[in-house]
Tab-separated table of C-alpha atoms in Angstrom:
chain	number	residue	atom	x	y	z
A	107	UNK	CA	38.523	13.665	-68.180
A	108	UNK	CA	38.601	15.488	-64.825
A	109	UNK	CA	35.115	16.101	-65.380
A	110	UNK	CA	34.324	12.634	-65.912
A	111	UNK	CA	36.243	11.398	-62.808
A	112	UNK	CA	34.114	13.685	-60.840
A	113	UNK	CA	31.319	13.575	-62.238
A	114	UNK	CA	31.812	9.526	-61.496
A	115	UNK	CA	33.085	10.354	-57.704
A	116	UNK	CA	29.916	12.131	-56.900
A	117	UNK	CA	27.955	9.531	-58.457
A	118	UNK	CA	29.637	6.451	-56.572
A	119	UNK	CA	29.921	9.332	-53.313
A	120	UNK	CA	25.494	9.267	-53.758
A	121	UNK	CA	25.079	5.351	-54.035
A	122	UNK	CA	27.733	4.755	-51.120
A	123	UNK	CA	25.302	7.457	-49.159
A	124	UNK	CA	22.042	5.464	-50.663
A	125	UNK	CA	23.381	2.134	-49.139
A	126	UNK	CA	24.198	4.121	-45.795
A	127	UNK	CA	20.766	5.315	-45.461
A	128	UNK	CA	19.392	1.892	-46.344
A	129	UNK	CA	21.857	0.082	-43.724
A	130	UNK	CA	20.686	2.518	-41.204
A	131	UNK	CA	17.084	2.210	-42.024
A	132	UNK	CA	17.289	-1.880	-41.376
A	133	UNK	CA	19.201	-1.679	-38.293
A	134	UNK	CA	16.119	0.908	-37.179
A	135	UNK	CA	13.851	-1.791	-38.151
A	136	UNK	CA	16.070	-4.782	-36.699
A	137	UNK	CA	16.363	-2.627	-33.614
A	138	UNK	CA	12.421	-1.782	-33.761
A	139	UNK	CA	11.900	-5.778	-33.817
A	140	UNK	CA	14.038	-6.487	-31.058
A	141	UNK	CA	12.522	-4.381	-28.992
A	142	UNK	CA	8.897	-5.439	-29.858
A	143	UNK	CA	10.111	-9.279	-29.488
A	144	UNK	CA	11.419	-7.991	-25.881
A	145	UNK	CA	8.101	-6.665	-25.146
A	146	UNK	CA	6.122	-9.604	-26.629
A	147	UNK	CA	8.888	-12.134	-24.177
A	148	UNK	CA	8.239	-9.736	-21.099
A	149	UNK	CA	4.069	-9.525	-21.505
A	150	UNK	CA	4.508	-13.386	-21.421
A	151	UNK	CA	6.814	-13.521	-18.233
A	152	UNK	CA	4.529	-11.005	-16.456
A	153	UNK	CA	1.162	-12.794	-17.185
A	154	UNK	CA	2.601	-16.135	-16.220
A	155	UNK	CA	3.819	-14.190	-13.253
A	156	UNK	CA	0.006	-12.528	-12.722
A	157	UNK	CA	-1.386	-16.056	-12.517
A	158	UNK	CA	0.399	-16.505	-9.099
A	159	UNK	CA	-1.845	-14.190	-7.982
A	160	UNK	CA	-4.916	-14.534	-5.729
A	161	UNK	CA	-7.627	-12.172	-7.878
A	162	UNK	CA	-10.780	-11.003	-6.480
A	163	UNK	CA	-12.887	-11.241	-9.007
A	164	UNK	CA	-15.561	-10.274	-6.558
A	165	UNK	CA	-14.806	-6.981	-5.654
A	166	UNK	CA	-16.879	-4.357	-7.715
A	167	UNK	CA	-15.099	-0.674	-7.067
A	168	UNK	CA	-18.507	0.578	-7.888
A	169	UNK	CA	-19.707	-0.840	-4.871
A	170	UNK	CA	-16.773	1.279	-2.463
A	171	UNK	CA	-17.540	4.646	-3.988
A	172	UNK	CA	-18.710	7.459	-2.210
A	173	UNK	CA	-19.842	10.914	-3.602
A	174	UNK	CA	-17.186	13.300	-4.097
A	175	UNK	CA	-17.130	16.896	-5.799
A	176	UNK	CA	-15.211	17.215	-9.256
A	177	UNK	CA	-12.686	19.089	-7.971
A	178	UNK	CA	-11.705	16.504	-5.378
A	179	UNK	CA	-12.252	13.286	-7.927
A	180	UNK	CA	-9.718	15.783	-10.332
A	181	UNK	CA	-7.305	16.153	-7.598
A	182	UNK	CA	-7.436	12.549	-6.439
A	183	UNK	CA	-7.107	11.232	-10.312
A	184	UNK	CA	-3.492	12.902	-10.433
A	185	UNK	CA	-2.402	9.701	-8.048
A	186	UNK	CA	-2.964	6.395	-7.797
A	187	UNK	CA	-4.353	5.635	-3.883
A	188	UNK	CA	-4.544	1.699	-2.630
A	189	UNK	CA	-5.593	0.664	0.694
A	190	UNK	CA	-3.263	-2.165	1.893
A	191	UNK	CA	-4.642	-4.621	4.672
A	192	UNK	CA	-2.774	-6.460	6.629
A	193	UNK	CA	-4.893	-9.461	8.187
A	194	UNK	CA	-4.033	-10.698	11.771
A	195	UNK	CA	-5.345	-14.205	11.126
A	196	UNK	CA	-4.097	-17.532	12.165
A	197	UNK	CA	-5.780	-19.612	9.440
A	198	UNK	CA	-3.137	-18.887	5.834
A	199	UNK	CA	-4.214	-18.053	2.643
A	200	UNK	CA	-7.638	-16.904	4.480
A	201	UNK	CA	-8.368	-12.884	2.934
A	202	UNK	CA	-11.909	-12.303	3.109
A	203	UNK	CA	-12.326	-11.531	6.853
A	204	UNK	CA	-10.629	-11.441	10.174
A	205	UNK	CA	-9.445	-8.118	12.333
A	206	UNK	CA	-7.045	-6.134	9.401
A	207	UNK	CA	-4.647	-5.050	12.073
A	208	UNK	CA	-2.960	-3.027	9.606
A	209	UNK	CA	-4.797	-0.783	7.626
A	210	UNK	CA	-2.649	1.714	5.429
A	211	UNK	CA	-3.278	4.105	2.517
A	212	UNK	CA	-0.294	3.949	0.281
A	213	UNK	CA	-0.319	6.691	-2.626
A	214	UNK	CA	1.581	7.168	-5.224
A	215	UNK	CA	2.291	10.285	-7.403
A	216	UNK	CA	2.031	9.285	-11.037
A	217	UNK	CA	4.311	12.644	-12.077
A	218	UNK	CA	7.468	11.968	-9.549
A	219	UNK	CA	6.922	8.611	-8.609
A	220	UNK	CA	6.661	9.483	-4.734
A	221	UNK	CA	5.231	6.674	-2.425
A	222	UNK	CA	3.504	8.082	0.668
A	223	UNK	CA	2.284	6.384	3.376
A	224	UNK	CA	-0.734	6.916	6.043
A	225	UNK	CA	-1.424	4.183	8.406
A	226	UNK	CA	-4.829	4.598	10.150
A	227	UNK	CA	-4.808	3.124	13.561
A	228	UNK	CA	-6.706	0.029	14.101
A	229	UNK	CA	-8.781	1.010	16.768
A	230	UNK	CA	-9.992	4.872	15.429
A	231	UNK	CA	-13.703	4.904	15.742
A	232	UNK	CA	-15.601	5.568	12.642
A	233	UNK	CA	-18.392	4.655	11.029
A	234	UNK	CA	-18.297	1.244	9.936
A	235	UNK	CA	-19.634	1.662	6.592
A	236	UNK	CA	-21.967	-1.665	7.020
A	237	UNK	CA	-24.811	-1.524	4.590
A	238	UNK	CA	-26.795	-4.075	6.410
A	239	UNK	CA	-26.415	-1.403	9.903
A	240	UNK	CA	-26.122	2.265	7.941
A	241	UNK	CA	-25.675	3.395	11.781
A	242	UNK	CA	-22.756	1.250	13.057
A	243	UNK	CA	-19.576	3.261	14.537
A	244	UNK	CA	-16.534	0.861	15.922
A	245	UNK	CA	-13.105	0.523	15.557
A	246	UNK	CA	-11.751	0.570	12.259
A	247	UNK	CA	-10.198	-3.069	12.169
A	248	UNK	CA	-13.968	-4.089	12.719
A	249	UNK	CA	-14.464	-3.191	8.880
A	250	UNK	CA	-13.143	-5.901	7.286
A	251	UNK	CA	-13.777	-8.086	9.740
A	252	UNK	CA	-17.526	-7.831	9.511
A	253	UNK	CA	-17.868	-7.183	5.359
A	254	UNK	CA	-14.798	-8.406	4.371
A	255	UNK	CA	-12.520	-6.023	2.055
A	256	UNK	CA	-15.271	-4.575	0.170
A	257	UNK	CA	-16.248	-2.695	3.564
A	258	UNK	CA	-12.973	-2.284	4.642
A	259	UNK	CA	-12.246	0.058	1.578
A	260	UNK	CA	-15.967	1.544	1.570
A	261	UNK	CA	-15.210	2.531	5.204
A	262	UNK	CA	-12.049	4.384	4.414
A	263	UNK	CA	-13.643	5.862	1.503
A	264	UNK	CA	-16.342	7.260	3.707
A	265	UNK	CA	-14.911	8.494	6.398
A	266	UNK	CA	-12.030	10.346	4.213
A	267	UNK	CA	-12.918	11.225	1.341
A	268	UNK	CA	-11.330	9.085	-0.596
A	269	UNK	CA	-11.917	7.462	-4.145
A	270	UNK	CA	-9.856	4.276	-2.902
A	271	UNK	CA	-10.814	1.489	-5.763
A	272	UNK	CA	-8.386	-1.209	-5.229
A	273	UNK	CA	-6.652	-3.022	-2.185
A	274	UNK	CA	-3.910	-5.799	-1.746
A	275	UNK	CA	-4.171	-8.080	1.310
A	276	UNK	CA	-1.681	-9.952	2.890
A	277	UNK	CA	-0.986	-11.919	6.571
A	278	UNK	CA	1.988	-12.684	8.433
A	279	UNK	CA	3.122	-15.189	6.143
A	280	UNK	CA	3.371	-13.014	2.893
A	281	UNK	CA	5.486	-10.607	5.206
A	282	UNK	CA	7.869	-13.200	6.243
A	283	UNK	CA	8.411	-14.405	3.134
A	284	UNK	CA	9.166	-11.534	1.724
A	285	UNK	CA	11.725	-10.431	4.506
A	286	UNK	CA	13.931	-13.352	4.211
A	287	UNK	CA	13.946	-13.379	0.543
A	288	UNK	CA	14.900	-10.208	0.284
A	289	UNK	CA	18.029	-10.781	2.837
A	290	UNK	CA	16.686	-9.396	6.128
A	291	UNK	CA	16.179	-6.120	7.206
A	292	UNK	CA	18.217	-3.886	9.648
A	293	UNK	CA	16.724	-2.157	12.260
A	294	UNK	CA	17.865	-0.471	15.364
A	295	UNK	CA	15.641	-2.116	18.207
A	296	UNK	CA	15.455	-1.178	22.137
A	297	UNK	CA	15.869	-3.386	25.142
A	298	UNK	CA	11.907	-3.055	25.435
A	299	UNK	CA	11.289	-4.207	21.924
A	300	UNK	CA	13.946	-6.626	22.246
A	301	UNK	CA	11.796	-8.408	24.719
A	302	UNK	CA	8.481	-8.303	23.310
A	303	UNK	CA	9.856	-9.097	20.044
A	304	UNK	CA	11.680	-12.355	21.637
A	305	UNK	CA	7.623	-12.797	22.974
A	306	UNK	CA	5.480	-12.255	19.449
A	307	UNK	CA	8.591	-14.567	17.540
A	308	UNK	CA	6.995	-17.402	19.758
A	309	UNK	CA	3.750	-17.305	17.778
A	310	UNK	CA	5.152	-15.880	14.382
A	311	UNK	CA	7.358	-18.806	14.360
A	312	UNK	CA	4.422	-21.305	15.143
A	313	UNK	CA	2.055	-19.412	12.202
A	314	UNK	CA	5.046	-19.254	9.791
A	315	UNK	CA	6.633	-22.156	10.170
A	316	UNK	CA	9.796	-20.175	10.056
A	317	UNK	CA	12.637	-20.172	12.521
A	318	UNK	CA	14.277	-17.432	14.575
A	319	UNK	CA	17.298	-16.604	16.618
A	320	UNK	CA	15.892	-14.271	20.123
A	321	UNK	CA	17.832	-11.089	20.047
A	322	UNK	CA	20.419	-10.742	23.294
A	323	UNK	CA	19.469	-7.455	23.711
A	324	UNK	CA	19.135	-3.941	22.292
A	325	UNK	CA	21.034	-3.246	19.245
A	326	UNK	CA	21.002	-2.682	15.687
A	327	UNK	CA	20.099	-5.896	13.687
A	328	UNK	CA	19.380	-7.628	10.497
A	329	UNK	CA	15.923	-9.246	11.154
A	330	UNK	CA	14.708	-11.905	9.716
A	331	UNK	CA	10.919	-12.775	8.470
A	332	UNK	CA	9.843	-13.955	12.125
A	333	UNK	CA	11.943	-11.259	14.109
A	334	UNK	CA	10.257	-8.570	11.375
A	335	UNK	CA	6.659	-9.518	11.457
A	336	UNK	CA	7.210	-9.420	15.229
A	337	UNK	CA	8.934	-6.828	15.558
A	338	UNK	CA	5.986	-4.879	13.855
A	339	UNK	CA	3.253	-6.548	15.917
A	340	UNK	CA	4.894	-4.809	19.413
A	341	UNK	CA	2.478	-2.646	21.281
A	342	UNK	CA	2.937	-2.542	24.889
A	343	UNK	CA	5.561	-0.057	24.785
A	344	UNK	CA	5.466	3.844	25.454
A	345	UNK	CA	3.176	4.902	22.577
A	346	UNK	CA	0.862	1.838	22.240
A	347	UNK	CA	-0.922	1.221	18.728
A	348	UNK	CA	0.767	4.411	17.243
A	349	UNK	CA	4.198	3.215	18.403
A	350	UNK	CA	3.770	-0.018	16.548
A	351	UNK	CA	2.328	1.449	12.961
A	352	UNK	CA	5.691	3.471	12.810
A	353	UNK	CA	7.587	-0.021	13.171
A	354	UNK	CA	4.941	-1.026	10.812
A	355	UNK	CA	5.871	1.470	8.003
A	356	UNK	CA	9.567	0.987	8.683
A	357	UNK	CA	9.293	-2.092	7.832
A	358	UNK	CA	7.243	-1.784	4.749
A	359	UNK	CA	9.881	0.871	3.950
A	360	UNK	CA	13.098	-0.848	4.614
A	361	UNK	CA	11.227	-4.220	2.303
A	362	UNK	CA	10.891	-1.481	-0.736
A	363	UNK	CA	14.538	0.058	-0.573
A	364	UNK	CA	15.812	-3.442	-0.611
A	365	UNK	CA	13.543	-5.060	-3.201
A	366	UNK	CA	14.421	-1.859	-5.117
A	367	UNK	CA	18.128	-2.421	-5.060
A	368	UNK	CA	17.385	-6.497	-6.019
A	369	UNK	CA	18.227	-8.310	-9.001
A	370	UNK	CA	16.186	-9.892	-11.294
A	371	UNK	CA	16.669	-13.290	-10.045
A	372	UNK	CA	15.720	-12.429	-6.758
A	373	UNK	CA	12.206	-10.418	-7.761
A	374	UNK	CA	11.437	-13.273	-9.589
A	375	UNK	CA	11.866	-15.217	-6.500
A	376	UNK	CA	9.948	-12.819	-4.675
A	377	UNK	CA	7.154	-12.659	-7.145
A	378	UNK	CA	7.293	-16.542	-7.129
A	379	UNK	CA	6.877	-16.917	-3.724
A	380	UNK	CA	4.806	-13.884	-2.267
A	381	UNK	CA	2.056	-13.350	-4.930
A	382	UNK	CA	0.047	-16.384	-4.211
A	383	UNK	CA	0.163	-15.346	-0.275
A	384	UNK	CA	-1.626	-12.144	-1.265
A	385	UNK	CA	-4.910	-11.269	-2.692
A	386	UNK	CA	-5.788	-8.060	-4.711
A	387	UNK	CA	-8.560	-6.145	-6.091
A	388	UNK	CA	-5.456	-5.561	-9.041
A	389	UNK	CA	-6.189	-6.812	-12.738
A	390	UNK	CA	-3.320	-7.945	-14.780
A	391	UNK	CA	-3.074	-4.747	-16.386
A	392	UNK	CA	-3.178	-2.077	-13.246
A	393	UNK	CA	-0.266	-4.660	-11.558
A	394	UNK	CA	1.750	-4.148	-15.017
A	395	UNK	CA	0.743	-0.524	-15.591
A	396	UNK	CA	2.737	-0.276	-11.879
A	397	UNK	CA	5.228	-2.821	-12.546
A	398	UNK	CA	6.847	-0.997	-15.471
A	399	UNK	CA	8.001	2.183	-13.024
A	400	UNK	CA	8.263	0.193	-10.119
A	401	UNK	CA	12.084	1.037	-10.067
A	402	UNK	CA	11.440	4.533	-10.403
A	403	UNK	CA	9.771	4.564	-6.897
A	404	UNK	CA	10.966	6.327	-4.140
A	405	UNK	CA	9.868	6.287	-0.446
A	406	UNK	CA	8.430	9.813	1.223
A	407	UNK	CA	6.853	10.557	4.400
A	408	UNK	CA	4.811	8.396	6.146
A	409	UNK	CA	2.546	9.526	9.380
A	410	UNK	CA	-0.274	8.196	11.250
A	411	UNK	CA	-4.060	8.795	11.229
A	412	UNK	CA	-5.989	10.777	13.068
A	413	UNK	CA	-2.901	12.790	13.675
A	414	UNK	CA	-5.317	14.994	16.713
A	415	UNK	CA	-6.575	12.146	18.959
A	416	UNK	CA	-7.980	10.912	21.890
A	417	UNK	CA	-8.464	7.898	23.789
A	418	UNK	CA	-11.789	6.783	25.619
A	419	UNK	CA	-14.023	4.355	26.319
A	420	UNK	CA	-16.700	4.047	24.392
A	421	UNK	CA	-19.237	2.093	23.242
A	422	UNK	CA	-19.134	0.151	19.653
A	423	UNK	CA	-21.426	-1.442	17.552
A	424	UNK	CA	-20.819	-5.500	16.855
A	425	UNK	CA	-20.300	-5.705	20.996
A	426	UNK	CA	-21.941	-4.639	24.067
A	427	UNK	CA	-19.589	-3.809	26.244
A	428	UNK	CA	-17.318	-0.184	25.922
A	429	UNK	CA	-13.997	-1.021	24.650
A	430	UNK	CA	-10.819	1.933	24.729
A	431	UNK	CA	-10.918	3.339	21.186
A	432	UNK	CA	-8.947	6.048	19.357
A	433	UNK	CA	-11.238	8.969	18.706
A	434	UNK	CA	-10.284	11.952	16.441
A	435	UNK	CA	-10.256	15.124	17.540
A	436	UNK	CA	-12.233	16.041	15.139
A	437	UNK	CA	-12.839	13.811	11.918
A	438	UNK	CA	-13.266	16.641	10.168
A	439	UNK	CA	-9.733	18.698	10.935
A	440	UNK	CA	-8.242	15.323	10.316
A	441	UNK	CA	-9.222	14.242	7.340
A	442	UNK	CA	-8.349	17.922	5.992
A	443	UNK	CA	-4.857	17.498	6.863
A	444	UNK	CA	-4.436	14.194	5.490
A	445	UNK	CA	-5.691	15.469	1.938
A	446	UNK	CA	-3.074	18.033	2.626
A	447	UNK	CA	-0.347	15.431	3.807
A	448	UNK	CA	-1.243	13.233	0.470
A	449	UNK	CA	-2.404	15.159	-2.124
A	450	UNK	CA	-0.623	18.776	-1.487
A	451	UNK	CA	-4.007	20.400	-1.003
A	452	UNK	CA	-3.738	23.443	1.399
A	453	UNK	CA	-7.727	24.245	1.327
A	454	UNK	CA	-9.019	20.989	1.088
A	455	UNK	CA	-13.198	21.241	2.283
A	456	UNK	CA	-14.331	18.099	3.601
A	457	UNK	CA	-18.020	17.375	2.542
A	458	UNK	CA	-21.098	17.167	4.135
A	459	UNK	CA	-21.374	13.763	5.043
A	460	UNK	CA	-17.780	13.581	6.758
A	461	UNK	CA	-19.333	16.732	8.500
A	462	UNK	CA	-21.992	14.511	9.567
A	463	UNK	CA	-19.946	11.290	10.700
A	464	UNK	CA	-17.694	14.050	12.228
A	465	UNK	CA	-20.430	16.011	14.677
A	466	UNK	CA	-21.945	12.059	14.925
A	467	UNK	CA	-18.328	11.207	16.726
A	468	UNK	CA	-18.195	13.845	18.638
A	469	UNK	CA	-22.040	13.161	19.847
A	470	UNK	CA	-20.774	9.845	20.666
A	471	UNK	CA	-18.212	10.215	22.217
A	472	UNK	CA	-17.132	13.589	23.848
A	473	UNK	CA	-14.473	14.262	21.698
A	474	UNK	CA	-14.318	17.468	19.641
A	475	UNK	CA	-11.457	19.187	17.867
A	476	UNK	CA	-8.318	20.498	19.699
A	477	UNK	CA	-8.199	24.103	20.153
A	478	UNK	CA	-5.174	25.640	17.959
């Protein structure tokens, strides 16, 4: 009987185990459906989101290329590099020309996440890329001004050594925008700036349409979208054009720590709002392919480029008079260190042709590299 009674345990003991395993297996599968139902509901928020978006269907990447060894297109393919433009033009919604008074190179490591940021200065002379006038050297806002962002990219990509294939553009609006939905952002300004910043909100507030409060003085401050976009358009203080692509990249920086640390409601406003003041080279899929770590980003070092430099006057293709430009000192010794600053190279060669555009400069201008 004892037997029996065990015998019977065990057997009730195996179904009771058999019903387990079964209960577990659906709630795998319930929680397997949820998730794909999750994923189905966010692809359809995203795309509706995507639609916002100003596409340019127009831009071929195959057309901004430039020859690069292996080794370098290897290197390069470990991050994802997109030049960002912003356009200084009065007319909104307008992306296809106009003097890109910022130009940056933001790249991002696909392994940590690491967002690095290089902005070249607006008036570095280099060749312009142009493939109506293969022999045009000006300042690099010039670019995009002449061929639109196809030749803005082409130019970067040619000058250093880059395999650049998308871009986002934006204009002071977008920037604004995105500033005062995001809450403001603080920054520690100078009597100086304080001034000039009081001078540019005059016109940012006109362009806008947004409002502003002039600051009293110097003093650490929550900007808004006018005082911001101001703020980085200051030049005429000590430092010039490099002076005001650090503000630049501060404020690019402070927008991504905050939009980091936002809630959904609020990126949705953002996306709502800022997207169709943009235009991108994106698709759907490279925005979402970036979307999904997007709060995995953190912010690294930023610098300028060139970091060797000189100023002179010098004569530029597109006008006929000299105008003051930034010249490298050399192209070549710059460009090395900025594959070094981005990509962690410490014996990066620059090609031939950079060699060329380099010793082209130098015949130009004067300018050769600074002695160590």
């Amino acid at each position: 009987m004892a037997k029996q009674n065990s015998a019977h345990g065990k057997k009730s003991a195996g179904k009771k185990g058999q019903k387990n395993k079964r209960k577990k297996r659906k709630l795998i599968i319930v929680g397997i459906e949820i998730l794909i139902l999750l994923g189905i509901l966010a692809w359809i928020w995203i795309n509706g989101k995507m639609d916002k978006l100003n596409t340019d269907v127009s831009f071929h990447e195959k057309d901004v290329r430039t020859e690069l060894p292996e080794e370098t297109i290897d290197v390069l393919g470990e991050y994802t590099t997109i030049a960002l433009f912003g356009l200084d033009n009065r007319e909104e919604n307008s992306y296809n020309s106009g003097n890109s008074d910022v130009i940056m190179v933001a790249r991002i490591d696909k392994e940590t996440k690491e967002v690095r940021l290089v902005s070249v200065y607006r008036d570095t002379f280099l060749k312009m890329a142009d493939l109506d006038n293969p022999n045009a050297y000006s300042k690099a806002n010039a670019a995009y001004a002449v061929g639109g962002p196809q030749q803005a990219v082409r130019m970067l990509n040619t000058n250093l050594d880059l395999d650049i294939r998308e871009y986002v553009s934006f204009d002071f609006s977008a920037v604004a925008e995105a500033v005062d939905i995001l809450g403001g952002v603080e920054i520690e300004v100078t009597a100086e700036e304080a001034g000039h910043l009081n001078n540019y909100c005059v016109e940012t507030s006109r362009v806008t349409g947004k409002s502003y409060t002039p600051l009293p003085g110097a003093g650490t401050y929550n900007l808004n979208g006018v005082q911001a976009v101001s703020y980085g358009r200051i030049r005429y203080t000590l430092g010039d054009d490099f002076k005001r692509t650090e503000r630049q990249r501060l404020v690019v920086n402070k927008l991504v720590e905050k939009a980091l640390k936002s809630d959904m409601g609020t990126i949705n406003e953002l996306i709502d709002t800022v997207f169709p003041q943009i235009q991108t080279s994106l698709s759907k899929t490279e925005i979402i392919n970036l979307a999904k770590d997007a709060f995995n980003y953190k912010m690294g070092e930023n610098a300028g480029f060139p970091f060797d430099r000189e100023n002179e006057e010098v004569s530029i293709s597109y006008q006929k008079s000299k105008q003051d430009c930034v010249i490298p000192a050399d192209l070549s010794s710059n460009v090395k260190k900025l594959h070094d600053f981005l990509y962690g190279t410490n014996s990066y060669r620059v090609t031939d042709s950079v060699e060329g555009i380099s010793a082209e400069i130098e015949y130009r201008t004067g300018v050769s590299a600074k002695s160590e």
